[in-house]
mmCIF file of C-alpha atoms in Angstrom:
data_model
loop_
_atom_site.group_PDB
_atom_site.id
_atom_site.type_symbol
_atom_site.label_atom_id
_atom_site.label_comp_id
_atom_site.label_asym_id
_atom_site.label_seq_id
_atom_site.Cartn_x
_atom_site.Cartn_y
_atom_site.Cartn_z
ATOM 1 C CA MET A 247 -1.341 3.053 21.584
ATOM 2 C CA THR A 248 2.361 3.595 20.973
ATOM 3 C CA ASN A 249 3.577 2.844 17.502
ATOM 4 C CA GLU A 250 7.300 2.525 16.979
ATOM 5 C CA ARG A 251 8.614 2.181 13.477
ATOM 6 C CA ARG A 252 10.438 -1.086 12.970
ATOM 7 C CA VAL A 253 12.907 -2.090 10.295
ATOM 8 C CA LEU A 254 13.329 -5.727 9.293
ATOM 9 C CA VAL A 255 16.392 -6.370 7.160
ATOM 10 C CA HIS A 256 16.670 -9.296 4.755
ATOM 11 C CA PRO A 257 19.753 -10.539 2.898
ATOM 12 C CA ASP A 258 18.405 -9.956 -0.605
ATOM 13 C CA LYS A 259 15.345 -9.079 -2.657
ATOM 14 C CA GLU A 260 14.136 -12.679 -3.013
ATOM 15 C CA SER A 261 14.181 -13.418 0.721
ATOM 16 C CA LEU A 262 12.516 -10.059 1.337
ATOM 17 C CA GLY A 263 9.565 -10.935 -0.894
ATOM 18 C CA ALA A 264 9.193 -14.409 0.587
ATOM 19 C CA SER A 265 9.325 -13.090 4.161
ATOM 20 C CA VAL A 266 6.689 -10.412 3.619
ATOM 21 C CA ALA A 267 4.463 -12.931 1.838
ATOM 22 C CA ALA A 268 4.687 -15.396 4.722
ATOM 23 C CA ARG A 269 3.963 -12.699 7.312
ATOM 24 C CA PHE A 270 1.092 -11.348 5.259
ATOM 25 C CA ILE A 271 -0.609 -14.737 4.999
ATOM 26 C CA THR A 272 -0.171 -15.352 8.730
ATOM 27 C CA LYS A 273 -1.498 -11.917 9.678
ATOM 28 C CA ILE A 274 -4.533 -12.130 7.366
ATOM 29 C CA ILE A 275 -5.433 -15.507 8.882
ATOM 30 C CA ASP A 276 -5.130 -13.948 12.356
ATOM 31 C CA VAL A 277 -7.330 -11.007 11.357
ATOM 32 C CA LEU A 278 -9.992 -13.326 9.947
ATOM 33 C CA GLU A 279 -10.062 -15.247 13.205
ATOM 34 C CA GLU A 280 -10.949 -12.005 15.013
ATOM 35 C CA GLN A 281 -13.406 -10.532 12.484
ATOM 36 C CA ASN A 282 -15.427 -11.617 9.475
ATOM 37 C CA TYR A 283 -13.469 -9.714 6.867
ATOM 38 C CA ALA A 284 -10.059 -8.222 6.134
ATOM 39 C CA SER A 285 -9.317 -5.129 4.059
ATOM 40 C CA VAL A 286 -6.003 -4.747 2.276
ATOM 41 C CA VAL A 287 -4.496 -1.876 0.317
ATOM 42 C CA VAL A 288 -1.961 -2.676 -2.389
ATOM 43 C CA SER A 289 0.148 -0.581 -4.728
ATOM 44 C CA GLY A 290 2.325 -1.158 -7.761
ATOM 45 C CA GLY A 291 6.055 -1.532 -8.277
ATOM 46 C CA SER A 292 7.953 -3.633 -5.753
ATOM 47 C CA VAL A 293 4.796 -4.489 -3.822
ATOM 48 C CA SER A 294 3.367 -6.283 -6.815
ATOM 49 C CA THR A 295 6.496 -7.776 -8.351
ATOM 50 C CA LEU A 296 7.985 -8.889 -5.041
ATOM 51 C CA VAL A 297 5.216 -9.404 -2.518
ATOM 52 C CA LEU A 298 2.053 -10.254 -4.445
ATOM 53 C CA ALA A 299 3.966 -12.642 -6.683
ATOM 54 C CA ALA A 300 5.523 -14.287 -3.620
ATOM 55 C CA ILE A 301 2.093 -14.680 -1.986
ATOM 56 C CA ASN A 302 0.849 -16.357 -5.151
ATOM 57 C CA ALA A 303 3.838 -18.726 -5.142
ATOM 58 C CA SER A 304 3.463 -19.614 -1.463
ATOM 59 C CA PRO A 305 2.192 -23.122 -0.638
ATOM 60 C CA ALA A 306 0.184 -21.451 2.151
ATOM 61 C CA ARG A 307 -1.680 -19.141 -0.261
ATOM 62 C CA ASP A 308 -4.928 -21.097 -0.187
ATOM 63 C CA SER A 309 -5.016 -21.273 3.614
ATOM 64 C CA VAL A 310 -6.536 -17.768 3.422
ATOM 65 C CA ASP A 311 -10.282 -17.499 2.867
ATOM 66 C CA TRP A 312 -9.933 -14.940 0.095
ATOM 67 C CA SER A 313 -13.703 -14.562 -0.217
ATOM 68 C CA LYS A 314 -13.521 -12.543 3.027
ATOM 69 C CA VAL A 315 -10.742 -10.230 1.823
ATOM 70 C CA SER A 316 -11.336 -6.838 0.214
ATOM 71 C CA ILE A 317 -8.674 -5.272 -1.982
ATOM 72 C CA TRP A 318 -8.170 -1.539 -2.424
ATOM 73 C CA TRP A 319 -5.471 0.423 -4.244
ATOM 74 C CA ALA A 320 -3.218 3.119 -2.822
ATOM 75 C CA ASP A 321 -2.942 4.790 -6.205
ATOM 76 C CA GLU A 322 -3.508 4.262 -9.889
ATOM 77 C CA ARG A 323 -2.364 5.618 -13.247
ATOM 78 C CA TRP A 324 -5.032 7.394 -15.310
ATOM 79 C CA VAL A 325 -4.904 5.148 -18.378
ATOM 80 C CA PRO A 326 -7.445 2.754 -19.922
ATOM 81 C CA SER A 327 -8.554 -0.401 -18.125
ATOM 82 C CA GLY A 328 -6.249 -3.305 -18.865
ATOM 83 C CA ASP A 329 -3.340 -1.057 -19.821
ATOM 84 C CA ALA A 330 0.019 -2.487 -18.767
ATOM 85 C CA ASP A 331 0.752 0.764 -16.889
ATOM 86 C CA ARG A 332 -2.133 0.246 -14.473
ATOM 87 C CA ASN A 333 -1.287 -1.077 -11.032
ATOM 88 C CA ASP A 334 -4.378 -3.281 -11.034
ATOM 89 C CA THR A 335 -3.281 -4.960 -14.271
ATOM 90 C CA GLN A 336 0.026 -6.089 -12.783
ATOM 91 C CA ALA A 337 -1.584 -7.032 -9.464
ATOM 92 C CA GLY A 338 -3.967 -9.290 -11.359
ATOM 93 C CA ILE A 339 -1.115 -11.029 -13.122
ATOM 94 C CA ASP A 340 0.933 -11.407 -9.947
ATOM 95 C CA LEU A 341 -1.833 -12.557 -7.571
ATOM 96 C CA LEU A 342 -5.391 -11.326 -7.787
ATOM 97 C CA ASP A 343 -6.456 -13.309 -10.842
ATOM 98 C CA HIS A 344 -5.363 -16.552 -9.157
ATOM 99 C CA ILE A 345 -7.260 -16.480 -5.855
ATOM 100 C CA GLY A 346 -10.887 -16.618 -4.775
ATOM 101 C CA LEU A 347 -11.647 -12.931 -4.377
ATOM 102 C CA LEU A 348 -15.275 -11.911 -4.811
ATOM 103 C CA PRO A 349 -15.614 -9.376 -7.647
ATOM 104 C CA GLU A 350 -17.532 -6.982 -5.398
ATOM 105 C CA ASN A 351 -14.611 -6.978 -2.944
ATOM 106 C CA VAL A 352 -12.090 -5.729 -5.508
ATOM 107 C CA HIS A 353 -12.180 -1.928 -5.428
ATOM 108 C CA ARG A 354 -10.408 -0.655 -8.532
ATOM 109 C CA PHE A 355 -9.906 2.974 -9.401
ATOM 110 C CA GLY A 356 -11.776 4.150 -12.477
ATOM 111 C CA ALA A 357 -9.998 4.187 -15.823
ATOM 112 C CA VAL A 358 -9.890 6.318 -18.940
ATOM 113 C CA GLY A 359 -13.049 5.480 -20.850
ATOM 114 C CA ASP A 360 -15.022 4.666 -17.688
ATOM 115 C CA PHE A 361 -15.412 8.313 -16.584
ATOM 116 C CA ASP A 362 -15.464 11.676 -18.296
ATOM 117 C CA ASP A 363 -12.312 12.769 -16.519
ATOM 118 C CA VAL A 364 -9.978 11.923 -13.664
ATOM 119 C CA GLU A 365 -11.888 14.117 -11.181
ATOM 120 C CA ALA A 366 -15.044 12.085 -11.761
ATOM 121 C CA ALA A 367 -13.078 8.888 -11.156
ATOM 122 C CA ALA A 368 -11.704 10.343 -7.929
ATOM 123 C CA ALA A 369 -15.200 11.275 -6.749
ATOM 124 C CA ALA A 370 -16.422 7.728 -7.422
ATOM 125 C CA TYR A 371 -13.585 6.224 -5.376
ATOM 126 C CA ARG A 372 -14.262 8.648 -2.521
ATOM 127 C CA ALA A 373 -17.877 7.474 -2.504
ATOM 128 C CA ASP A 374 -16.759 3.834 -2.445
ATOM 129 C CA LEU A 375 -14.420 4.503 0.484
ATOM 130 C CA LEU A 376 -17.188 6.298 2.378
ATOM 131 C CA GLU A 377 -19.656 3.485 1.763
ATOM 132 C CA HIS A 378 -17.286 1.005 3.414
ATOM 133 C CA ALA A 379 -16.085 3.282 6.219
ATOM 134 C CA GLN A 380 -16.663 2.634 9.885
ATOM 135 C CA ALA A 381 -18.400 5.058 12.240
ATOM 136 C CA ASP A 382 -17.667 8.679 11.301
ATOM 137 C CA ASP A 383 -14.626 7.926 9.159
ATOM 138 C CA ALA A 384 -14.504 8.890 5.499
ATOM 139 C CA ALA A 385 -12.640 5.686 4.604
ATOM 140 C CA PRO A 386 -12.267 2.132 5.903
ATOM 141 C CA ARG A 387 -9.811 1.373 8.673
ATOM 142 C CA PHE A 388 -7.694 -0.942 6.547
ATOM 143 C CA ASP A 389 -6.119 -3.986 8.173
ATOM 144 C CA ILE A 390 -2.903 -4.026 6.125
ATOM 145 C CA THR A 391 -1.555 -1.494 3.645
ATOM 146 C CA LEU A 392 1.358 -2.614 1.474
ATOM 147 C CA LEU A 393 3.378 0.242 0.037
ATOM 148 C CA GLY A 394 6.425 0.456 -2.144
ATOM 149 C CA VAL A 395 8.759 3.425 -1.720
ATOM 150 C CA GLY A 396 10.466 5.216 -4.595
ATOM 151 C CA PRO A 397 14.117 6.325 -4.616
ATOM 152 C CA ASP A 398 12.863 9.878 -3.978
ATOM 153 C CA GLY A 399 10.857 8.677 -0.974
ATOM 154 C CA HIS A 400 7.460 8.863 -2.650
ATOM 155 C CA VAL A 401 4.657 6.533 -1.576
ATOM 156 C CA ALA A 402 1.504 5.815 -3.582
ATOM 157 C CA SER A 403 1.464 8.869 -5.887
ATOM 158 C CA LEU A 404 2.445 11.318 -3.168
ATOM 159 C CA PHE A 405 5.682 12.913 -4.401
ATOM 160 C CA PRO A 406 8.201 15.234 -2.694
ATOM 161 C CA ASP A 407 7.444 18.948 -2.754
ATOM 162 C CA LYS A 408 3.984 18.441 -4.269
ATOM 163 C CA ALA A 409 0.850 19.938 -2.749
ATOM 164 C CA GLN A 410 -0.880 16.563 -2.416
ATOM 165 C CA ILE A 411 1.424 15.372 0.380
ATOM 166 C CA ARG A 412 0.125 18.240 2.558
ATOM 167 C CA GLN A 413 -3.588 17.717 1.812
ATOM 168 C CA SER A 414 -5.731 16.062 4.445
ATOM 169 C CA GLU A 415 -8.889 16.242 2.320
ATOM 170 C CA PRO A 416 -10.390 14.871 0.205
ATOM 171 C CA THR A 417 -9.681 11.181 0.699
ATOM 172 C CA VAL A 418 -8.728 10.672 -2.959
ATOM 173 C CA LEU A 419 -6.499 13.180 -4.716
ATOM 174 C CA THR A 420 -5.649 13.704 -8.357
ATOM 175 C CA ILE A 421 -2.232 14.458 -9.810
ATOM 176 C CA ASP A 422 -1.709 15.984 -13.241
ATOM 177 C CA ASP A 423 2.066 16.497 -13.136
ATOM 178 C CA SER A 424 3.574 13.316 -11.746
ATOM 179 C CA PRO A 425 7.377 13.330 -12.122
ATOM 180 C CA LYS A 426 7.023 9.723 -13.222
ATOM 181 C CA SER A 427 5.092 8.783 -16.349
ATOM 182 C CA PRO A 428 2.173 8.729 -16.859
ATOM 183 C CA PRO A 429 1.626 12.228 -15.449
ATOM 184 C CA VAL A 430 -2.067 11.910 -14.488
ATOM 185 C CA ARG A 431 -2.853 9.727 -11.479
ATOM 186 C CA LEU A 432 -5.205 9.114 -8.574
ATOM 187 C CA THR A 433 -3.975 8.504 -5.047
ATOM 188 C CA LEU A 434 -5.208 8.042 -1.513
ATOM 189 C CA SER A 435 -4.339 10.976 0.712
ATOM 190 C CA LEU A 436 -1.778 10.534 3.475
ATOM 191 C CA PRO A 437 -4.423 10.567 6.269
ATOM 192 C CA VAL A 438 -6.312 7.737 4.552
ATOM 193 C CA ILE A 439 -3.112 5.705 4.251
ATOM 194 C CA ASN A 440 -2.441 6.377 7.928
ATOM 195 C CA ASN A 441 -5.928 5.157 8.817
ATOM 196 C CA SER A 442 -4.554 1.663 8.251
ATOM 197 C CA GLN A 443 -4.053 -0.535 11.283
ATOM 198 C CA ARG A 444 -0.742 -1.751 9.857
ATOM 199 C CA VAL A 445 1.390 -0.163 7.170
ATOM 200 C CA TRP A 446 4.112 -2.343 5.709
ATOM 201 C CA MET A 447 6.591 -0.637 3.405
ATOM 202 C CA ILE A 448 8.809 -2.621 1.072
ATOM 203 C CA LEU A 449 12.173 -1.283 -0.107
ATOM 204 C CA ALA A 450 14.851 -3.081 -2.088
ATOM 205 C CA GLY A 451 18.034 -1.727 -3.646
ATOM 206 C CA ALA A 452 20.789 0.720 -2.771
ATOM 207 C CA GLU A 453 18.916 3.558 -4.504
ATOM 208 C CA LYS A 454 16.322 3.454 -1.669
ATOM 209 C CA ALA A 455 18.862 3.763 1.178
ATOM 210 C CA SER A 456 19.116 7.549 1.268
ATOM 211 C CA SER A 457 15.366 8.200 1.407
ATOM 212 C CA LEU A 458 14.844 5.554 4.057
ATOM 213 C CA GLY A 459 17.682 6.931 6.148
ATOM 214 C CA LEU A 460 16.289 10.469 5.890
ATOM 215 C CA ALA A 461 12.767 9.328 6.805
ATOM 216 C CA LEU A 462 13.973 7.495 9.905
ATOM 217 C CA ALA A 463 16.239 10.391 10.908
ATOM 218 C CA GLY A 464 13.316 12.785 11.158
ATOM 219 C CA ALA A 465 13.011 14.354 7.699
ATOM 220 C CA GLY A 466 9.686 15.995 6.905
ATOM 221 C CA ALA A 467 7.046 14.466 4.664
ATOM 222 C CA ASP A 468 7.375 17.367 2.200
ATOM 223 C CA GLN A 469 10.956 16.363 1.581
ATOM 224 C CA VAL A 470 10.523 12.595 1.908
ATOM 225 C CA PRO A 471 6.829 11.561 1.775
ATOM 226 C CA VAL A 472 7.490 8.150 3.331
ATOM 227 C CA ALA A 473 8.455 9.998 6.508
ATOM 228 C CA GLY A 474 4.787 10.933 6.959
ATOM 229 C CA VAL A 475 3.479 7.373 6.856
ATOM 230 C CA LYS A 476 2.458 5.799 10.150
ATOM 231 C CA GLY A 477 -0.077 3.036 10.722
ATOM 232 C CA ARG A 478 -2.441 3.111 13.674
ATOM 233 C CA LYS A 479 -1.008 -0.040 15.284
ATOM 234 C CA ARG A 480 2.154 -0.923 13.441
ATOM 235 C CA THR A 481 4.547 0.609 10.928
ATOM 236 C CA VAL A 482 7.155 -1.749 9.520
ATOM 237 C CA PHE A 483 9.823 -1.266 6.882
ATOM 238 C CA PHE A 484 10.734 -4.529 5.171
ATOM 239 C CA VAL A 485 14.046 -3.921 3.439
ATOM 240 C CA ASP A 486 16.917 -5.754 1.838
ATOM 241 C CA GLN A 487 20.519 -5.302 2.941
ATOM 242 C CA ASP A 488 21.261 -2.670 0.299
ATOM 243 C CA ALA A 489 18.296 -0.475 1.223
ATOM 244 C CA ALA A 490 19.241 -0.692 4.926
ATOM 245 C CA ALA A 491 22.643 0.939 4.502
ATOM 246 C CA GLU A 492 21.650 4.187 6.254
ATOM 247 C CA VAL A 493 19.191 2.832 8.834
ATOM 248 C CA PRO A 494 20.092 3.648 12.472
ATOM 249 C CA GLU A 495 21.155 0.445 14.208
ATOM 250 C CA ASN A 496 18.722 0.894 17.088
ATOM 251 C CA LEU A 497 15.730 0.724 14.724
ATOM 252 C CA ILE A 498 16.642 -2.636 13.197
ATOM 253 C CA ALA A 499 14.570 -5.454 14.689
ATOM 254 C CA SER A 500 15.188 -9.168 14.472
ATOM 255 C CA THR A 501 11.538 -10.075 14.969
ATOM 256 C CA TYR A 502 8.173 -8.570 14.063
#
């Protein structure tokens, strides 16, 4: 199946969040009409503050049967459970604490205090991924993965010029020298992210324009990790006008 990257440009950050939220709700409903469950990967930053919050605010939010939706995380900060730095803490505030998810369908990374060290937490998440994988895969084939992109082009906790961006195994990697605080993190590997049927990346602000332009112009994943992201069926960049400043015109789409 061919998979062209598409770029959808929105006038501003607010309309960007609302548009992704509306498309997400529609797509999850479509997925649940075809199968009995949907699996979603979320991350922190703009995904949570823009998209998850907009889903929660949508009048269509409760049209989704959330009891059939599983939530996974692309990455997490190695801090105690409930810490404000954790991605799952903010995701709970923005959306997850307000909908009818089943506790067993919320797959959080381990936290400081839950495991002896970060490697043990990574091993536990690998086992969870494997338990829910299809066929011979080592991880689920996620239906939608929502990723933010940093100004340096990083996705999840895969940073430029770090060894983790080049690792295909294991499915969950650890980082002890993140250029962003806190330094110790867990992250899905790039192949696991790319095992998603659809990857939607959300970028807002002029500081994201250079990395996005480089990624779409053929830069390598070592230099710009987002360049290595590609969903199995669909790869879409949802951006605001400022982040789109360096996007080639032929890649900008008016419809999804």
